[in-house]
mmCIF file of C-alpha atoms in Angstrom:
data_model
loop_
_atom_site.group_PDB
_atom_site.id
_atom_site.type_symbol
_atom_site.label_atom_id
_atom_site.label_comp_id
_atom_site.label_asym_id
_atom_site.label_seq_id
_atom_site.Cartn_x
_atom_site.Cartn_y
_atom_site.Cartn_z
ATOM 1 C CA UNK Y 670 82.392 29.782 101.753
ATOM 2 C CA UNK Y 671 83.567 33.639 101.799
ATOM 3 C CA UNK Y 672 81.544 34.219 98.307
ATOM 4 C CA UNK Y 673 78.596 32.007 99.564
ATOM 5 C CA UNK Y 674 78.144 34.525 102.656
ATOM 6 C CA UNK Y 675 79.008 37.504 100.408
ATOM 7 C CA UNK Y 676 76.200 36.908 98.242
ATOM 8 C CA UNK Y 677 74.175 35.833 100.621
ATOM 9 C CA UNK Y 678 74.548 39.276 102.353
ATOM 10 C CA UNK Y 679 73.690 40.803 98.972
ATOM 11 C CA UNK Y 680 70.816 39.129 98.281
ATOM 12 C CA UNK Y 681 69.700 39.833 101.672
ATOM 13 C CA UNK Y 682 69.959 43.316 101.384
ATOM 14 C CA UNK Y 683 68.774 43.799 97.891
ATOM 15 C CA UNK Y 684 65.301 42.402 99.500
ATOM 16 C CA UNK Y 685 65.419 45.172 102.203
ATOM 17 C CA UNK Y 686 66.278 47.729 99.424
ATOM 18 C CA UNK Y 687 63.175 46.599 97.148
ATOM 19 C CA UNK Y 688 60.848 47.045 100.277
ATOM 20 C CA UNK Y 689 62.766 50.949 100.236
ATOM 21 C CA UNK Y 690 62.430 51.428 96.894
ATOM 22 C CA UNK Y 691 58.680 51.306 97.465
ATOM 23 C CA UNK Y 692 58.758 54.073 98.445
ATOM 24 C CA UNK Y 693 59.131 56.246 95.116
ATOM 25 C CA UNK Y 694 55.047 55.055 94.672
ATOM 26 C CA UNK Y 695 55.186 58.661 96.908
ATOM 27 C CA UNK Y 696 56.466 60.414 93.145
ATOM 28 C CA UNK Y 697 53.209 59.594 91.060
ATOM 29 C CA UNK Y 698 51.231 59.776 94.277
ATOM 30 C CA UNK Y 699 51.819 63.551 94.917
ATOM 31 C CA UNK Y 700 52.167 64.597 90.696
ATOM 32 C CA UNK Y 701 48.774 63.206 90.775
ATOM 33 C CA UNK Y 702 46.452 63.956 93.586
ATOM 34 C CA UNK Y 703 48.811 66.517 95.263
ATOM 35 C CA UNK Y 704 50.058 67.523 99.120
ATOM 36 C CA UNK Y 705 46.725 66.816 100.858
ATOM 37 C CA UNK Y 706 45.797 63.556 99.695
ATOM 38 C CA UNK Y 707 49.781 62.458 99.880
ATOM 39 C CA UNK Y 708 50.156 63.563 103.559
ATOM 40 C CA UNK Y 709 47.504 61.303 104.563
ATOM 41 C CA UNK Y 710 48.778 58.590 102.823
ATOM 42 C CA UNK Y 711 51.882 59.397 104.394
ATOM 43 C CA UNK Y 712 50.495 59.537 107.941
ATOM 44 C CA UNK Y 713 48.523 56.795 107.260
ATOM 45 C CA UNK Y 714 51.450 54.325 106.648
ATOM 46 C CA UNK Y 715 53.469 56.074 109.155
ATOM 47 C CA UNK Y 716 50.917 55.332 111.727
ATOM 48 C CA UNK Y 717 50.778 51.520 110.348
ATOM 49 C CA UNK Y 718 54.363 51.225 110.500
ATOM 50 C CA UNK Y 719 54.000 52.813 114.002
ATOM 51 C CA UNK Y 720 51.728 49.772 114.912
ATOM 52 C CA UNK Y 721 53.575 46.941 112.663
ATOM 53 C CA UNK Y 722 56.832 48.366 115.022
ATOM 54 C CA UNK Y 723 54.859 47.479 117.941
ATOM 55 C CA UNK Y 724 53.520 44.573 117.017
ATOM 56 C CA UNK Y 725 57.153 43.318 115.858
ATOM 57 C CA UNK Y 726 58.911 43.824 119.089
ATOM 58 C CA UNK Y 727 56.254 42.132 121.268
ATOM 59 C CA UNK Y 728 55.384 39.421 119.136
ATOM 60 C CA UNK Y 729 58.691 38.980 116.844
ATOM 61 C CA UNK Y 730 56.980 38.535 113.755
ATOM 62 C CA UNK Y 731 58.587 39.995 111.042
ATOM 63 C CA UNK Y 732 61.425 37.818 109.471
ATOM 64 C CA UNK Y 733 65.253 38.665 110.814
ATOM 65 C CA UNK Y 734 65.927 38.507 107.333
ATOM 66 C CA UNK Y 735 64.215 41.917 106.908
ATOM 67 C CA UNK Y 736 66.180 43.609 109.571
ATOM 68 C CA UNK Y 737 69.541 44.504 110.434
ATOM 69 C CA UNK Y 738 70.864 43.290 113.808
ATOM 70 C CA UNK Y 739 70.036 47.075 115.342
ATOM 71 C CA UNK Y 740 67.042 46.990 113.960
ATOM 72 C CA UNK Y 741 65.953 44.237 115.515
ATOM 73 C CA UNK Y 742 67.014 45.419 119.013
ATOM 74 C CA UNK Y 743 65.719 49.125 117.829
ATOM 75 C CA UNK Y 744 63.533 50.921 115.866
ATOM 76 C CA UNK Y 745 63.386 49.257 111.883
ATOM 77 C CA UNK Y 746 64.366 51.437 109.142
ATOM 78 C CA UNK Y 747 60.692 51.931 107.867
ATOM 79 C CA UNK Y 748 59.693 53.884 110.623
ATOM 80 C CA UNK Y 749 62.703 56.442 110.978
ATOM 81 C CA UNK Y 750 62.018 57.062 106.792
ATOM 82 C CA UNK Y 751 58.021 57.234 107.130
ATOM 83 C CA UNK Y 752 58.631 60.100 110.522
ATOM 84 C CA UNK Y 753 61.089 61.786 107.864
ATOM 85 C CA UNK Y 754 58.567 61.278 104.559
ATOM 86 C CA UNK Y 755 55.666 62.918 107.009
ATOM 87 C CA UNK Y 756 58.308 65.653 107.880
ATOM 88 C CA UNK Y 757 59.132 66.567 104.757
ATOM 89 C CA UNK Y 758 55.340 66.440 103.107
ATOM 90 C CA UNK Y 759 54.319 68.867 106.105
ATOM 91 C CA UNK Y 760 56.795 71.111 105.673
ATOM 92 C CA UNK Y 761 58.246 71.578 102.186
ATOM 93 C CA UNK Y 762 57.111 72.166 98.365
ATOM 94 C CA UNK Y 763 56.573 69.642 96.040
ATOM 95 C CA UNK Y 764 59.884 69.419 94.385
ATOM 96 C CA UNK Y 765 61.756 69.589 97.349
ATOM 97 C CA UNK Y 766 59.402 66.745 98.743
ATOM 98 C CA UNK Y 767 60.548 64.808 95.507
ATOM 99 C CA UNK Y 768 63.853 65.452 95.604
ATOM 100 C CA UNK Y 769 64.179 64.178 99.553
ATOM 101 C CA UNK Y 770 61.825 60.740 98.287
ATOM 102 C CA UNK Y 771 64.639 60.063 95.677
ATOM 103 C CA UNK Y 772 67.954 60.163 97.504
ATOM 104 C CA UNK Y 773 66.284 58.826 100.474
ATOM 105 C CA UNK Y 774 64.918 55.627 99.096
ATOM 106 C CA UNK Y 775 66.592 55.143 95.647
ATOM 107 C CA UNK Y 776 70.177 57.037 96.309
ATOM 108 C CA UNK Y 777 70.262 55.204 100.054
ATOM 109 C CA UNK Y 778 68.955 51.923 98.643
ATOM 110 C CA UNK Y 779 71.760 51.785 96.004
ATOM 111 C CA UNK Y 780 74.049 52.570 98.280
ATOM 112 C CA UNK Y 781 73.294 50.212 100.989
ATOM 113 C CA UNK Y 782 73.218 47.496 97.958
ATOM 114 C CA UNK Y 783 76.781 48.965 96.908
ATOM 115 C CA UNK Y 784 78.179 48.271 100.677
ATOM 116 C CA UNK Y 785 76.945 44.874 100.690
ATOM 117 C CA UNK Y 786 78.992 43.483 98.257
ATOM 118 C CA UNK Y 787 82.873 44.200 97.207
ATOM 119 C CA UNK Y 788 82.362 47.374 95.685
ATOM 120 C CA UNK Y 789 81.429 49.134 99.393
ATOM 121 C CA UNK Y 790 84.089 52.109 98.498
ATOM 122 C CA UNK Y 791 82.123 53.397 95.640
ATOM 123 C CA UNK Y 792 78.530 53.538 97.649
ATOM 124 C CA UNK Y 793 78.916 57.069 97.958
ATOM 125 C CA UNK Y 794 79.286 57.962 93.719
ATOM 126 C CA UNK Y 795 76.724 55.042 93.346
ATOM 127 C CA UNK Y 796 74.426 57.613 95.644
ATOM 128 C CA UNK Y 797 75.179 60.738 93.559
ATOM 129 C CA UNK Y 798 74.578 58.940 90.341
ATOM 130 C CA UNK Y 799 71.596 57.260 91.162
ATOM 131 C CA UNK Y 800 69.678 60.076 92.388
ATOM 132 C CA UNK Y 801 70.513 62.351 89.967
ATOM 133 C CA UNK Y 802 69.892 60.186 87.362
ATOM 134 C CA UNK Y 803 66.347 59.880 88.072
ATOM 135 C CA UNK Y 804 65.960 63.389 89.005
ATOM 136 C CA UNK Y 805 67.174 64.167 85.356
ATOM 137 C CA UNK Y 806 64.904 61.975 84.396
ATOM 138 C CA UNK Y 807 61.778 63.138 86.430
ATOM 139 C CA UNK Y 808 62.392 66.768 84.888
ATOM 140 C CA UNK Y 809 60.142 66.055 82.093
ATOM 141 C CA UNK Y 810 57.022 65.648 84.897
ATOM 142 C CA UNK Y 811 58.406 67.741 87.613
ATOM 143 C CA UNK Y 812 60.031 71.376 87.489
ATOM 144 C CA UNK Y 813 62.913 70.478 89.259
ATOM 145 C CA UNK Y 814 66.124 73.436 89.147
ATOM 146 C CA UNK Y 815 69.021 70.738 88.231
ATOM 147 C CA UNK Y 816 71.817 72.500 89.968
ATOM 148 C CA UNK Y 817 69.828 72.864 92.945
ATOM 149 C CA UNK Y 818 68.705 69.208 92.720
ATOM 150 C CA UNK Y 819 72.381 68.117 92.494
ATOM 151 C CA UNK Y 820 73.650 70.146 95.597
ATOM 152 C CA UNK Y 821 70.654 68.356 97.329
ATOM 153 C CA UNK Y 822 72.378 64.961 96.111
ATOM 154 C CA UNK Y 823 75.574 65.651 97.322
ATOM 155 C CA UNK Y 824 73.935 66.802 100.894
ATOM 156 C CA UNK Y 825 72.280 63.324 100.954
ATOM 157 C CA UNK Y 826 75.179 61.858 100.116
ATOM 158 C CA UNK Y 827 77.432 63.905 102.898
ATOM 159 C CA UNK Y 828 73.857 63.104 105.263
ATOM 160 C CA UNK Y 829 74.229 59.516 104.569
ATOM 161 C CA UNK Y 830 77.929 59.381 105.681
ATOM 162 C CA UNK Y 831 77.540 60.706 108.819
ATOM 163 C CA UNK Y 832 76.687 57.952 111.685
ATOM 164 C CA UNK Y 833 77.136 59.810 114.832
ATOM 165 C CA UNK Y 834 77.069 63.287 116.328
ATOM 166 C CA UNK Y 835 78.794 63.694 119.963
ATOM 167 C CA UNK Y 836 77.433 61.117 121.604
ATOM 168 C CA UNK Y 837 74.689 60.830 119.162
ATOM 169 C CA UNK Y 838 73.684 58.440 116.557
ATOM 170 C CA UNK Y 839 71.861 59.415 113.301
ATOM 171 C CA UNK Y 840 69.653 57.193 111.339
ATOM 172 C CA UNK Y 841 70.374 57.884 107.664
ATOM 173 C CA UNK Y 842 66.692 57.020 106.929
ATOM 174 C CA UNK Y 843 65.679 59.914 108.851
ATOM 175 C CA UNK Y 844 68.552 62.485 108.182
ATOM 176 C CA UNK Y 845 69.083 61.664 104.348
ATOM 177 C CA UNK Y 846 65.630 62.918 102.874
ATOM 178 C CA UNK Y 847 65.238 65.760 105.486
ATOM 179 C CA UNK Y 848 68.840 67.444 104.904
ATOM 180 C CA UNK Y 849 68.371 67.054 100.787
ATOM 181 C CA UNK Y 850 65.079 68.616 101.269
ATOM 182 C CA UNK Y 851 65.974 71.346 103.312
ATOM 183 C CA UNK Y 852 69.525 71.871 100.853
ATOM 184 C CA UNK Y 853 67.140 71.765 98.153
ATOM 185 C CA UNK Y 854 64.656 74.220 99.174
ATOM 186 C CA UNK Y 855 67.025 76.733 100.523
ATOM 187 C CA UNK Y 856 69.400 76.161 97.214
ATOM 188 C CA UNK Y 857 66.233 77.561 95.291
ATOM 189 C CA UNK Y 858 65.411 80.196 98.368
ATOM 190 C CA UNK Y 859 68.988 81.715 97.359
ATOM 191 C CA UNK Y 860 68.885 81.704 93.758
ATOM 192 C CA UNK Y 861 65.341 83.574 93.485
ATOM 193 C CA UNK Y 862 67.034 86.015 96.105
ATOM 194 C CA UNK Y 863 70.279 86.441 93.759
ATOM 195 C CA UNK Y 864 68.391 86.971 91.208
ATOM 196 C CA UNK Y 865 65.547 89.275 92.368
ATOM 197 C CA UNK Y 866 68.506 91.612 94.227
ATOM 198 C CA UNK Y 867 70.240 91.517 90.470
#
């Protein structure tokens, strides 16, 4: 009975996690047709999610097996990572827009997927690994600065730990891809200083 609801809770989350890891579609989206044309994309779903939130709550139509018990009181996890996908389009650079897509969808996916099932104490290295991984690997499209990229890993990962502020709770699927953004972009803001003043 305890491994019949264990894996039931894992195959229940590795169906929210492949509706997350949708979300890398934003990688070949912006390599190909660029900031513009992925902002409105952005928006666009953002907006849809917007409605499909409203829609939800007042009509209860999306399957419980979707959402997590505050989500389905609150706001779903789709919306808090489409405000903080249109966030980090308006405001960042390309690779630091990557970067954020990556641990927020893939690095939080695994790890969500990790703390499902018995092996919830190594979510956190599963994280790190799995966005790193494929930020190695996107380095042959992408002109990503490694180190920097890995700092912004381990500020997702540190993001993705943290569930409350004072009084204050924080929505990993808002803070994850904003914070490795914003480590990411002001990683590579300090090493062009360090080595312009050198």
């Amino acid at each position: 009975m305890k491994i019949d609801l264990a894996d039931e809770l894992i195959e229940k989350e590795l169906l929210r996690k492949s509706i997350h890891f949708l979300s890398l579609g934003y990688i070949p989206l912006y390599l190909t047709f660029g900031k513009s044309i992925t902002l409105t994309v952005v928006l666009s779903l953002t907006a849809f999610a917007l409605i499909l939130e409203l829609v939800r709550r007042k009509f209860q139509v999306l399957p419980k097996l979707l959402l997590r018990d505050y989500e389905a009181k609150g706001l779903a996890a789709y919306v808090y990572f489409g405000i903080s996908a249109s966030i980090v389009t308006i405001i960042f650079p390309m690779e630091a827009c990557i970067v954020a897509i990556v641990v927020g969808s893939l690095g939080d996916g695994v790890a969500g997927i990790f703390k499902s099932s018995s092996l919830q104490g190594y979510s956190s290295i599963a994280m790190l690994i799995a966005s790193f991984s494929f930020l190695l690997f996107l380095t042959c499209c992408a002109d990503l600065l490694l180190f920097s990229a890995l700092i912004a890993c381990v500020a997702g990962v540190l993001a993705e730990r943290i569930q409350k502020i004072g009084k204050y709770y924080i929505n990993d699927n808002l803070s994850v891809s904003i914070v490795s953004a914003l480590t990411y972009h002001l990683s590579i803001c300090f090493f062009y200083y360090f080595k312009l003043s050198t």
